[in-house]
PDB file of C-alpha atoms in Angstrom:
ATOM      1  CA  MET A   1      17.986  23.712 -12.845  1.00  0.00           C
ATOM      2  CA  PRO A   2      18.219  21.143 -10.020  1.00  0.00           C
ATOM      3  CA  VAL A   3      15.547  18.458  -9.783  1.00  0.00           C
ATOM      4  CA  PRO A   4      12.456  20.118  -8.219  1.00  0.00           C
ATOM      5  CA  ASP A   5      10.731  18.689  -5.157  1.00  0.00           C
ATOM      6  CA  TYR A   6       7.776  16.367  -5.695  1.00  0.00           C
ATOM      7  CA  GLN A   7       5.194  19.018  -4.750  1.00  0.00           C
ATOM      8  CA  SER A   8       6.478  21.342  -7.470  1.00  0.00           C
ATOM      9  CA  ILE A   9       6.098  18.468  -9.923  1.00  0.00           C
ATOM     10  CA  MET A  10       2.423  17.755  -9.165  1.00  0.00           C
ATOM     11  CA  TYR A  11       0.751  20.534 -11.173  1.00  0.00           C
ATOM     12  CA  PRO A  12       2.815  20.207 -14.369  1.00  0.00           C
ATOM     13  CA  LEU A  13       2.390  16.422 -14.141  1.00  0.00           C
ATOM     14  CA  LEU A  14      -1.377  16.895 -13.994  1.00  0.00           C
ATOM     15  CA  GLU A  15      -1.152  19.182 -17.029  1.00  0.00           C
ATOM     16  CA  LEU A  16       0.364  16.324 -19.022  1.00  0.00           C
ATOM     17  CA  PHE A  17      -2.993  14.541 -18.696  1.00  0.00           C
ATOM     18  CA  ARG A  18      -5.054  17.585 -19.739  1.00  0.00           C
ATOM     19  CA  ASP A  19      -5.804  16.120 -23.178  1.00  0.00           C
ATOM     20  CA  GLY A  20      -7.761  13.267 -21.602  1.00  0.00           C
ATOM     21  CA  ASN A  21      -5.607  10.602 -23.229  1.00  0.00           C
ATOM     22  CA  GLU A  22      -3.780   7.786 -21.486  1.00  0.00           C
ATOM     23  CA  HIS A  23      -0.164   8.579 -20.587  1.00  0.00           C
ATOM     24  CA  THR A  24       2.572   6.348 -19.207  1.00  0.00           C
ATOM     25  CA  LEU A  25       5.147   7.044 -16.528  1.00  0.00           C
ATOM     26  CA  GLN A  26       7.820   6.915 -19.227  1.00  0.00           C
ATOM     27  CA  GLU A  27       6.067   9.767 -21.036  1.00  0.00           C
ATOM     28  CA  ALA A  28       5.968  11.699 -17.772  1.00  0.00           C
ATOM     29  CA  TYR A  29       9.719  11.291 -17.308  1.00  0.00           C
ATOM     30  CA  ILE A  30      10.397  12.779 -20.754  1.00  0.00           C
ATOM     31  CA  TYR A  31       7.764  15.524 -20.530  1.00  0.00           C
ATOM     32  CA  LEU A  32       8.831  16.770 -17.089  1.00  0.00           C
ATOM     33  CA  ALA A  33      12.542  16.634 -17.864  1.00  0.00           C
ATOM     34  CA  ASP A  34      11.836  19.011 -20.761  1.00  0.00           C
ATOM     35  CA  TYR A  35       9.392  21.100 -18.723  1.00  0.00           C
ATOM     36  CA  PHE A  36      11.946  21.749 -15.980  1.00  0.00           C
ATOM     37  CA  ASP A  37      14.830  21.932 -18.450  1.00  0.00           C
ATOM     38  CA  LEU A  38      16.804  19.289 -16.578  1.00  0.00           C
ATOM     39  CA  THR A  39      20.374  18.731 -17.660  1.00  0.00           C
ATOM     40  CA  THR A  40      21.872  15.319 -18.296  1.00  0.00           C
ATOM     41  CA  GLU A  41      23.605  15.612 -14.929  1.00  0.00           C
ATOM     42  CA  ASP A  42      20.270  16.402 -13.228  1.00  0.00           C
ATOM     43  CA  LYS A  43      18.613  13.382 -14.827  1.00  0.00           C
ATOM     44  CA  GLU A  44      21.447  11.080 -13.819  1.00  0.00           C
ATOM     45  CA  GLU A  45      21.401  12.040 -10.133  1.00  0.00           C
ATOM     46  CA  VAL A  46      20.575   9.005  -8.002  1.00  0.00           C
ATOM     47  CA  LEU A  47      19.282   8.475  -4.473  1.00  0.00           C
ATOM     48  CA  PRO A  48      21.847   7.669  -1.753  1.00  0.00           C
ATOM     49  CA  SER A  49      20.949   3.989  -2.185  1.00  0.00           C
ATOM     50  CA  GLY A  50      22.080   4.210  -5.804  1.00  0.00           C
ATOM     51  CA  LYS A  51      19.015   2.188  -6.830  1.00  0.00           C
ATOM     52  CA  GLN A  52      16.792   4.862  -8.377  1.00  0.00           C
ATOM     53  CA  LEU A  53      17.056   8.189 -10.174  1.00  0.00           C
ATOM     54  CA  VAL A  54      16.051  11.170  -8.022  1.00  0.00           C
ATOM     55  CA  TYR A  55      13.732  12.689 -10.610  1.00  0.00           C
ATOM     56  CA  HIS A  56      12.042   9.326 -11.269  1.00  0.00           C
ATOM     57  CA  ASN A  57      11.472   8.943  -7.525  1.00  0.00           C
ATOM     58  CA  ARG A  58       9.967  12.415  -7.137  1.00  0.00           C
ATOM     59  CA  ILE A  59       7.730  12.012 -10.166  1.00  0.00           C
ATOM     60  CA  GLY A  60       6.565   8.723  -8.666  1.00  0.00           C
ATOM     61  CA  TRP A  61       5.567  10.402  -5.408  1.00  0.00           C
ATOM     62  CA  ALA A  62       3.837  13.252  -7.271  1.00  0.00           C
ATOM     63  CA  ARG A  63       1.862  10.684  -9.248  1.00  0.00           C
ATOM     64  CA  THR A  64       0.919   8.798  -6.065  1.00  0.00           C
ATOM     65  CA  TYR A  65      -0.419  11.943  -4.409  1.00  0.00           C
ATOM     66  CA  LEU A  66      -2.405  12.991  -7.498  1.00  0.00           C
ATOM     67  CA  LYS A  67      -3.888   9.518  -7.599  1.00  0.00           C
ATOM     68  CA  LYS A  68      -4.750   9.497  -3.890  1.00  0.00           C
ATOM     69  CA  ALA A  69      -6.515  12.841  -4.355  1.00  0.00           C
ATOM     70  CA  GLY A  70      -8.616  11.390  -7.178  1.00  0.00           C
ATOM     71  CA  LEU A  71      -7.139  13.718  -9.821  1.00  0.00           C
ATOM     72  CA  ILE A  72      -5.810  10.894 -11.998  1.00  0.00           C
ATOM     73  CA  LYS A  73      -6.565   7.190 -12.091  1.00  0.00           C
ATOM     74  CA  SER A  74      -4.741   4.054 -13.177  1.00  0.00           C
ATOM     75  CA  VAL A  75      -6.030   2.307 -16.301  1.00  0.00           C
ATOM     76  CA  LYS A  76      -3.311  -0.330 -16.624  1.00  0.00           C
ATOM     77  CA  LYS A  77       0.253  -0.949 -15.505  1.00  0.00           C
ATOM     78  CA  ALA A  78       2.157   2.379 -15.255  1.00  0.00           C
ATOM     79  CA  THR A  79      -0.532   4.073 -17.356  1.00  0.00           C
ATOM     80  CA  PHE A  80      -2.870   6.811 -16.123  1.00  0.00           C
ATOM     81  CA  VAL A  81      -5.626   9.162 -17.268  1.00  0.00           C
ATOM     82  CA  ILE A  82      -7.067  12.352 -15.787  1.00  0.00           C
ATOM     83  CA  THR A  83     -10.396  12.271 -13.928  1.00  0.00           C
ATOM     84  CA  ASP A  84     -13.257  14.776 -14.082  1.00  0.00           C
ATOM     85  CA  ARG A  85     -11.999  16.174 -10.787  1.00  0.00           C
ATOM     86  CA  GLY A  86      -8.563  16.671 -12.285  1.00  0.00           C
ATOM     87  CA  GLN A  87      -9.970  18.465 -15.342  1.00  0.00           C
ATOM     88  CA  LYS A  88     -12.043  20.710 -13.093  1.00  0.00           C
ATOM     89  CA  LEU A  89      -8.930  21.651 -11.112  1.00  0.00           C
ATOM     90  CA  LEU A  90      -7.033  22.581 -14.287  1.00  0.00           C
ATOM     91  CA  GLU A  91      -9.933  24.806 -15.344  1.00  0.00           C
ATOM     92  CA  ASP A  92      -9.681  26.751 -12.076  1.00  0.00           C
ATOM     93  CA  PRO A  93      -7.589  29.880 -12.822  1.00  0.00           C
ATOM     94  CA  GLY A  94      -6.742  30.200  -9.133  1.00  0.00           C
ATOM     95  CA  ALA A  95      -5.125  26.777  -8.927  1.00  0.00           C
ATOM     96  CA  THR A  96      -1.740  27.097 -10.603  1.00  0.00           C
ATOM     97  CA  GLU A  97       0.281  24.966  -8.208  1.00  0.00           C
ATOM     98  CA  LEU A  98      -0.362  22.013  -5.955  1.00  0.00           C
ATOM     99  CA  ASN A  99       0.911  20.867  -2.582  1.00  0.00           C
ATOM    100  CA  GLN A 100      -0.201  18.568   0.203  1.00  0.00           C
ATOM    101  CA  ASN A 101      -2.159  21.307   1.969  1.00  0.00           C
ATOM    102  CA  TYR A 102      -4.218  21.940  -1.165  1.00  0.00           C
ATOM    103  CA  LEU A 103      -4.901  18.231  -1.684  1.00  0.00           C
ATOM    104  CA  MET A 104      -6.254  17.956   1.869  1.00  0.00           C
ATOM    105  CA  LYS A 105      -9.508  19.459   0.532  1.00  0.00           C
ATOM    106  CA  TYR A 106     -10.228  16.040  -0.970  1.00  0.00           C
ATOM    107  CA  GLU A 107     -11.595  13.451   1.464  1.00  0.00           C
ATOM    108  CA  GLU A 108      -9.780  10.548  -0.207  1.00  0.00           C
ATOM    109  CA  PHE A 109      -6.430  12.266   0.202  1.00  0.00           C
ATOM    110  CA  LYS A 110      -7.206  13.272   3.770  1.00  0.00           C
ATOM    111  CA  GLU A 111      -8.064   9.664   4.604  1.00  0.00           C
ATOM    112  CA  PHE A 112      -4.818   8.505   2.978  1.00  0.00           C
ATOM    113  CA  LYS A 113      -2.771  10.964   5.042  1.00  0.00           C
ATOM    114  CA  ASN A 114      -4.578  10.102   8.251  1.00  0.00           C
ATOM    115  CA  LYS A 115      -3.447   6.468   7.907  1.00  0.00           C
ATOM    116  CA  LYS A 116       0.141   7.578   8.358  1.00  0.00           C
ATOM    117  CA  GLN A 117      -0.014   8.404  12.047  1.00  0.00           C
ATOM    118  CA  ASN A 118       2.402   7.553  14.781  1.00  0.00           C
ATOM    119  CA  LYS A 119       1.485   6.181  18.202  1.00  0.00           C
ATOM    120  CA  ASN A 120       0.801   9.722  19.447  1.00  0.00           C
ATOM    121  CA  ASN A 121      -1.715  10.208  16.633  1.00  0.00           C
ATOM    122  CA  THR A 122       0.359  12.934  15.013  1.00  0.00           C
ATOM    123  CA  VAL A 123       1.339  12.930  11.356  1.00  0.00           C
ATOM    124  CA  LEU A 124       4.840  13.735  10.214  1.00  0.00           C
ATOM    125  CA  GLU A 125       3.814  16.917   8.416  1.00  0.00           C
ATOM    126  CA  GLU A 126       2.741  18.499  11.710  1.00  0.00           C
ATOM    127  CA  TYR A 127       6.323  18.401  12.938  1.00  0.00           C
ATOM    128  CA  ASP A 128       8.957  20.969  12.142  1.00  0.00           C
ATOM    129  CA  LYS A 129      11.483  18.700  10.455  1.00  0.00           C
ATOM    130  CA  SER A 130      14.260  20.624  12.164  1.00  0.00           C
ATOM    131  CA  ASP A 131      12.958  19.190  15.458  1.00  0.00           C
ATOM    132  CA  LEU A 132      13.448  15.618  14.256  1.00  0.00           C
ATOM    133  CA  THR A 133      16.628  13.603  14.507  1.00  0.00           C
ATOM    134  CA  PRO A 134      17.911  11.949  11.307  1.00  0.00           C
ATOM    135  CA  GLN A 135      16.790   8.574  12.634  1.00  0.00           C
ATOM    136  CA  GLU A 136      13.276   9.883  13.342  1.00  0.00           C
ATOM    137  CA  MET A 137      13.051  11.255   9.813  1.00  0.00           C
ATOM    138  CA  LEU A 138      14.177   7.890   8.460  1.00  0.00           C
ATOM    139  CA  ASP A 139      11.567   6.060  10.551  1.00  0.00           C
ATOM    140  CA  TYR A 140       8.747   8.367   9.446  1.00  0.00           C
ATOM    141  CA  GLY A 141       9.867   8.151   5.820  1.00  0.00           C
ATOM    142  CA  TYR A 142       9.879   4.359   5.981  1.00  0.00           C
ATOM    143  CA  LYS A 143       6.342   4.313   7.391  1.00  0.00           C
ATOM    144  CA  GLU A 144       5.124   6.586   4.606  1.00  0.00           C
ATOM    145  CA  ILE A 145       6.709   4.425   1.931  1.00  0.00           C
ATOM    146  CA  GLN A 146       5.248   1.297   3.540  1.00  0.00           C
ATOM    147  CA  GLN A 147       1.755   2.826   3.537  1.00  0.00           C
ATOM    148  CA  GLN A 148       2.028   3.900  -0.100  1.00  0.00           C
ATOM    149  CA  ILE A 149       3.180   0.445  -1.210  1.00  0.00           C
ATOM    150  CA  SER A 150       0.501  -1.293   0.870  1.00  0.00           C
ATOM    151  CA  ASP A 151      -2.217   0.848  -0.725  1.00  0.00           C
ATOM    152  CA  GLU A 152      -0.932  -0.003  -4.194  1.00  0.00           C
ATOM    153  CA  LEU A 153      -0.745  -3.698  -3.299  1.00  0.00           C
ATOM    154  CA  LEU A 154      -4.387  -3.735  -2.186  1.00  0.00           C
ATOM    155  CA  GLU A 155      -5.475  -1.959  -5.357  1.00  0.00           C
ATOM    156  CA  ARG A 156      -3.704  -4.553  -7.491  1.00  0.00           C
ATOM    157  CA  VAL A 157      -5.147  -7.451  -5.474  1.00  0.00           C
ATOM    158  CA  LYS A 158      -8.658  -6.108  -6.056  1.00  0.00           C
ATOM    159  CA  GLY A 159      -7.991  -5.974  -9.784  1.00  0.00           C
ATOM    160  CA  CYS A 160      -6.464  -9.447 -10.190  1.00  0.00           C
ATOM    161  CA  THR A 161      -8.255 -12.517 -11.560  1.00  0.00           C
ATOM    162  CA  PRO A 162      -9.859 -15.108  -9.233  1.00  0.00           C
ATOM    163  CA  GLU A 163      -7.152 -17.582 -10.220  1.00  0.00           C
ATOM    164  CA  PHE A 164      -4.380 -15.159  -9.314  1.00  0.00           C
ATOM    165  CA  PHE A 165      -6.116 -14.254  -6.045  1.00  0.00           C
ATOM    166  CA  GLU A 166      -6.176 -17.945  -5.121  1.00  0.00           C
ATOM    167  CA  LYS A 167      -2.464 -18.278  -5.901  1.00  0.00           C
ATOM    168  CA  LEU A 168      -1.672 -15.132  -3.884  1.00  0.00           C
ATOM    169  CA  VAL A 169      -3.523 -16.293  -0.760  1.00  0.00           C
ATOM    170  CA  VAL A 170      -1.902 -19.739  -0.916  1.00  0.00           C
ATOM    171  CA  GLU A 171       1.577 -18.265  -1.320  1.00  0.00           C
ATOM    172  CA  LEU A 172       1.064 -15.770   1.506  1.00  0.00           C
ATOM    173  CA  LEU A 173      -0.203 -18.381   3.973  1.00  0.00           C
ATOM    174  CA  VAL A 174       2.668 -20.752   3.186  1.00  0.00           C
ATOM    175  CA  THR A 175       5.203 -17.913   3.485  1.00  0.00           C
ATOM    176  CA  MET A 176       3.718 -17.113   6.900  1.00  0.00           C
ATOM    177  CA  GLY A 177       4.329 -20.730   7.936  1.00  0.00           C
ATOM    178  CA  TYR A 178       0.889 -22.299   7.394  1.00  0.00           C
ATOM    179  CA  GLY A 179      -0.395 -24.909   4.974  1.00  0.00           C
ATOM    180  CA  GLY A 180       2.737 -26.998   4.647  1.00  0.00           C
ATOM    181  CA  SER A 181       4.072 -26.637   1.088  1.00  0.00           C
ATOM    182  CA  ILE A 182       2.746 -24.576  -1.824  1.00  0.00           C
ATOM    183  CA  GLU A 183       1.606 -27.845  -3.399  1.00  0.00           C
ATOM    184  CA  ASP A 184      -0.215 -29.023  -0.260  1.00  0.00           C
ATOM    185  CA  ALA A 185      -1.913 -25.678   0.361  1.00  0.00           C
ATOM    186  CA  GLY A 186      -2.756 -25.288  -3.314  1.00  0.00           C
ATOM    187  CA  LYS A 187      -4.593 -28.617  -3.300  1.00  0.00           C
ATOM    188  CA  ALA A 188      -6.412 -27.761  -0.055  1.00  0.00           C
ATOM    189  CA  ILE A 189      -7.642 -24.326  -1.141  1.00  0.00           C
ATOM    190  CA  GLY A 190      -9.862 -23.763  -4.165  1.00  0.00           C
ATOM    191  CA  LYS A 191     -12.402 -21.418  -5.712  1.00  0.00           C
ATOM    192  CA  SER A 192     -15.761 -21.110  -3.964  1.00  0.00           C
ATOM    193  CA  GLY A 193     -17.570 -19.583  -6.949  1.00  0.00           C
ATOM    194  CA  ASP A 194     -18.398 -16.223  -5.353  1.00  0.00           C
ATOM    195  CA  GLU A 195     -15.209 -14.268  -6.053  1.00  0.00           C
ATOM    196  CA  GLY A 196     -13.642 -16.098  -3.144  1.00  0.00           C
ATOM    197  CA  ILE A 197     -11.754 -19.222  -2.115  1.00  0.00           C
ATOM    198  CA  ASP A 198     -11.967 -21.629   0.794  1.00  0.00           C
ATOM    199  CA  GLY A 199     -10.366 -24.772   2.151  1.00  0.00           C
ATOM    200  CA  ILE A 200      -8.581 -26.416   5.065  1.00  0.00           C
ATOM    201  CA  ILE A 201      -4.837 -26.060   5.581  1.00  0.00           C
ATOM    202  CA  LYS A 202      -2.352 -27.379   8.126  1.00  0.00           C
ATOM    203  CA  GLU A 203      -1.536 -25.080  11.031  1.00  0.00           C
ATOM    204  CA  ASP A 204       1.915 -26.697  11.226  1.00  0.00           C
ATOM    205  CA  VAL A 205       4.104 -28.849   9.033  1.00  0.00           C
ATOM    206  CA  LEU A 206       2.925 -32.075  10.703  1.00  0.00           C
ATOM    207  CA  GLY A 207      -0.753 -31.167  10.441  1.00  0.00           C
ATOM    208  CA  LEU A 208      -1.420 -31.535  14.175  1.00  0.00           C
ATOM    209  CA  ASP A 209      -4.183 -28.965  13.861  1.00  0.00           C
ATOM    210  CA  MET A 210      -6.185 -27.670  10.923  1.00  0.00           C
ATOM    211  CA  ILE A 211      -7.321 -24.186   9.950  1.00  0.00           C
ATOM    212  CA  TYR A 212     -10.353 -23.425   7.813  1.00  0.00           C
ATOM    213  CA  VAL A 213      -9.604 -20.572   5.439  1.00  0.00           C
ATOM    214  CA  GLN A 214     -12.046 -18.436   3.532  1.00  0.00           C
ATOM    215  CA  ALA A 215     -11.008 -15.453   1.422  1.00  0.00           C
ATOM    216  CA  LYS A 216     -13.311 -13.119  -0.470  1.00  0.00           C
ATOM    217  CA  ARG A 217     -12.188 -10.559  -3.016  1.00  0.00           C
ATOM    218  CA  TRP A 218     -15.137  -8.295  -2.277  1.00  0.00           C
ATOM    219  CA  GLU A 219     -15.833  -4.594  -2.268  1.00  0.00           C
ATOM    220  CA  ASN A 220     -18.799  -4.998   0.071  1.00  0.00           C
ATOM    221  CA  VAL A 221     -18.210  -4.851   3.828  1.00  0.00           C
ATOM    222  CA  ILE A 222     -18.383  -8.240   5.579  1.00  0.00           C
ATOM    223  CA  GLY A 223     -21.029  -8.261   8.298  1.00  0.00           C
ATOM    224  CA  ARG A 224     -21.813 -10.463  11.285  1.00  0.00           C
ATOM    225  CA  PRO A 225     -24.147 -12.857   9.374  1.00  0.00           C
ATOM    226  CA  GLU A 226     -21.313 -13.823   7.021  1.00  0.00           C
ATOM    227  CA  ILE A 227     -18.979 -14.521   9.964  1.00  0.00           C
ATOM    228  CA  GLN A 228     -21.674 -16.522  11.770  1.00  0.00           C
ATOM    229  CA  LYS A 229     -22.055 -18.644   8.655  1.00  0.00           C
ATOM    230  CA  PHE A 230     -18.279 -19.099   8.538  1.00  0.00           C
ATOM    231  CA  ALA A 231     -18.163 -20.118  12.208  1.00  0.00           C
ATOM    232  CA  GLY A 232     -20.847 -22.723  11.562  1.00  0.00           C
ATOM    233  CA  SER A 233     -18.828 -24.120   8.671  1.00  0.00           C
ATOM    234  CA  LEU A 234     -15.920 -24.914  10.989  1.00  0.00           C
ATOM    235  CA  GLU A 235     -17.899 -27.780  12.511  1.00  0.00           C
ATOM    236  CA  GLY A 236     -18.231 -29.598   9.213  1.00  0.00           C
ATOM    237  CA  GLN A 237     -14.656 -28.916   8.168  1.00  0.00           C
ATOM    238  CA  ARG A 238     -12.866 -30.703  11.036  1.00  0.00           C
ATOM    239  CA  ALA A 239     -11.361 -27.366  12.067  1.00  0.00           C
ATOM    240  CA  SER A 240     -11.397 -25.554  15.403  1.00  0.00           C
ATOM    241  CA  LYS A 241      -9.705 -22.449  14.033  1.00  0.00           C
ATOM    242  CA  GLY A 242     -10.493 -20.227  11.107  1.00  0.00           C
ATOM    243  CA  VAL A 243      -9.070 -17.340   9.105  1.00  0.00           C
ATOM    244  CA  PHE A 244     -11.418 -15.085   7.156  1.00  0.00           C
ATOM    245  CA  ILE A 245      -9.681 -12.823   4.629  1.00  0.00           C
ATOM    246  CA  THR A 246     -11.312 -10.048   2.641  1.00  0.00           C
ATOM    247  CA  THR A 247     -10.094  -7.276   0.371  1.00  0.00           C
ATOM    248  CA  SER A 248     -12.712  -4.970   1.920  1.00  0.00           C
ATOM    249  CA  GLU A 249     -13.538  -4.475   5.619  1.00  0.00           C
ATOM    250  CA  PHE A 250     -15.493  -6.033   8.485  1.00  0.00           C
ATOM    251  CA  THR A 251     -18.337  -4.348  10.344  1.00  0.00           C
ATOM    252  CA  GLN A 252     -17.964  -3.646  14.042  1.00  0.00           C
ATOM    253  CA  GLY A 253     -20.624  -6.308  14.676  1.00  0.00           C
ATOM    254  CA  ALA A 254     -18.521  -8.908  12.888  1.00  0.00           C
ATOM    255  CA  LYS A 255     -15.444  -7.985  14.936  1.00  0.00           C
ATOM    256  CA  GLU A 256     -17.382  -8.177  18.194  1.00  0.00           C
ATOM    257  CA  TYR A 257     -18.924 -11.535  17.292  1.00  0.00           C
ATOM    258  CA  VAL A 258     -15.582 -13.379  16.974  1.00  0.00           C
ATOM    259  CA  ASN A 259     -14.750 -12.329  20.545  1.00  0.00           C
ATOM    260  CA  LEU A 260     -17.969 -13.867  21.861  1.00  0.00           C
ATOM    261  CA  ILE A 261     -17.589 -17.416  20.512  1.00  0.00           C
ATOM    262  CA  GLN A 262     -15.336 -20.279  21.592  1.00  0.00           C
ATOM    263  CA  LYS A 263     -14.043 -20.927  18.090  1.00  0.00           C
ATOM    264  CA  LYS A 264     -10.836 -19.042  17.296  1.00  0.00           C
ATOM    265  CA  ILE A 265     -11.433 -16.921  14.183  1.00  0.00           C
ATOM    266  CA  ILE A 266      -8.971 -14.368  12.854  1.00  0.00           C
ATOM    267  CA  LEU A 267     -10.296 -11.576  10.622  1.00  0.00           C
ATOM    268  CA  ILE A 268      -7.938 -10.100   8.026  1.00  0.00           C
ATOM    269  CA  ASN A 269      -9.230  -7.057   6.148  1.00  0.00           C
ATOM    270  CA  GLY A 270      -7.808  -5.507   2.995  1.00  0.00           C
ATOM    271  CA  ASN A 271      -5.323  -3.294   4.808  1.00  0.00           C
ATOM    272  CA  ASP A 272      -4.128  -6.223   6.930  1.00  0.00           C
ATOM    273  CA  LEU A 273      -3.755  -8.376   3.814  1.00  0.00           C
ATOM    274  CA  ALA A 274      -1.587  -5.746   2.107  1.00  0.00           C
ATOM    275  CA  ALA A 275       0.466  -5.273   5.292  1.00  0.00           C
ATOM    276  CA  TYR A 276       1.153  -9.024   5.525  1.00  0.00           C
ATOM    277  CA  MET A 277       2.146  -9.095   1.855  1.00  0.00           C
ATOM    278  CA  PHE A 278       4.585  -6.257   2.540  1.00  0.00           C
ATOM    279  CA  LYS A 279       5.988  -7.911   5.663  1.00  0.00           C
ATOM    280  CA  TYR A 280       6.435 -11.376   4.124  1.00  0.00           C
ATOM    281  CA  ASN A 281       7.678 -10.126   0.728  1.00  0.00           C
ATOM    282  CA  VAL A 282       4.757 -11.375  -1.358  1.00  0.00           C
ATOM    283  CA  GLY A 283       4.180  -9.170  -4.406  1.00  0.00           C
ATOM    284  CA  VAL A 284       7.030  -6.796  -3.519  1.00  0.00           C
ATOM    285  CA  SER A 285      10.738  -6.736  -4.293  1.00  0.00           C
ATOM    286  CA  LYS A 286      13.642  -5.164  -2.443  1.00  0.00           C
ATOM    287  CA  ILE A 287      15.280  -2.095  -4.005  1.00  0.00           C
ATOM    288  CA  ALA A 288      17.418  -0.930  -1.080  1.00  0.00           C
ATOM    289  CA  GLU A 289      18.430  -1.944   2.430  1.00  0.00           C
ATOM    290  CA  TYR A 290      19.736   0.319   5.179  1.00  0.00           C
ATOM    291  CA  ILE A 291      21.446  -0.995   8.304  1.00  0.00           C
ATOM    292  CA  LEU A 292      21.614   1.455  11.214  1.00  0.00           C
ATOM    293  CA  LYS A 293      24.651   1.133  13.461  1.00  0.00           C
ATOM    294  CA  LYS A 294      25.817   2.690  16.703  1.00  0.00           C
ATOM    295  CA  VAL A 295      29.135   2.829  18.477  1.00  0.00           C
ATOM    296  CA  ASP A 296      29.709  -0.241  20.640  1.00  0.00           C
ATOM    297  CA  ILE A 297      30.657   1.347  23.995  1.00  0.00           C
ATOM    298  CA  ASP A 298      31.657  -2.029  25.470  1.00  0.00           C
ATOM    299  CA  TYR A 299      34.269  -2.460  22.756  1.00  0.00           C
ATOM    300  CA  PHE A 300      36.186   0.547  24.049  1.00  0.00           C
ATOM    301  CA  GLN A 301      36.254  -0.572  27.702  1.00  0.00           C
ATOM    302  CA  GLU A 302      39.987  -1.026  28.517  1.00  0.00           C
TER     303      GLU A 302
END
């Protein structure tokens, strides 16, 4: 049979984890190829980019959606285990197949889907795909992939060691054009002892202005008192500008406070951090590149 769509893969993929043991993506590839009786030709079909197998790609998306719905969880690289919620779903005789509409019953999945909205606040699934142009479908697909990768990036950042977090922040800031060299920024930024790092980096190569950086790998929301403390620290750090990075979020009070003071402070939450990593190619690698072209009307002017 042809390779099934990713929604058809979700339930049998969840069944693989029924035994409660850890299972890898490689195991899933073998199990589902047998489950759907895929031929060698089916398994060798690749995406138009030629960079990935179709059935690997669809299994990957099925896994992502099960994970976002809290039905499975990651235990280590490319290794997953079923959750209590997932076991409960498998015990429900009325739930024999899964799709996005079913997963919307879970708040975590609903929140994940609501992130992928366009400027008109409408998600792609609400459109009839036949109403979309090929370019619109490509744009929406790219946004969905970007969101999925950003979510995975943030999850991995939260699970990394303090030493790796320090290295990541230094590399990102330098890639964005701050801090001078990796060596300079690495010397300027160090561990603060509270699951965070801080230091002063150059705003430009010449060091004409300095930026005080503080980054906290926290789960707790950062409130106004923490930002007030940070603003006060700028005075003693010879810096008029500051960047506060967190893997969590800032309260509304914290966001309002930075707009009330003269000091220039930029707040970067976990989602922003992952988005910058995606944009500046830190922690990600390129698997395909598409260049859209149009007919050059001027060329044909005689």
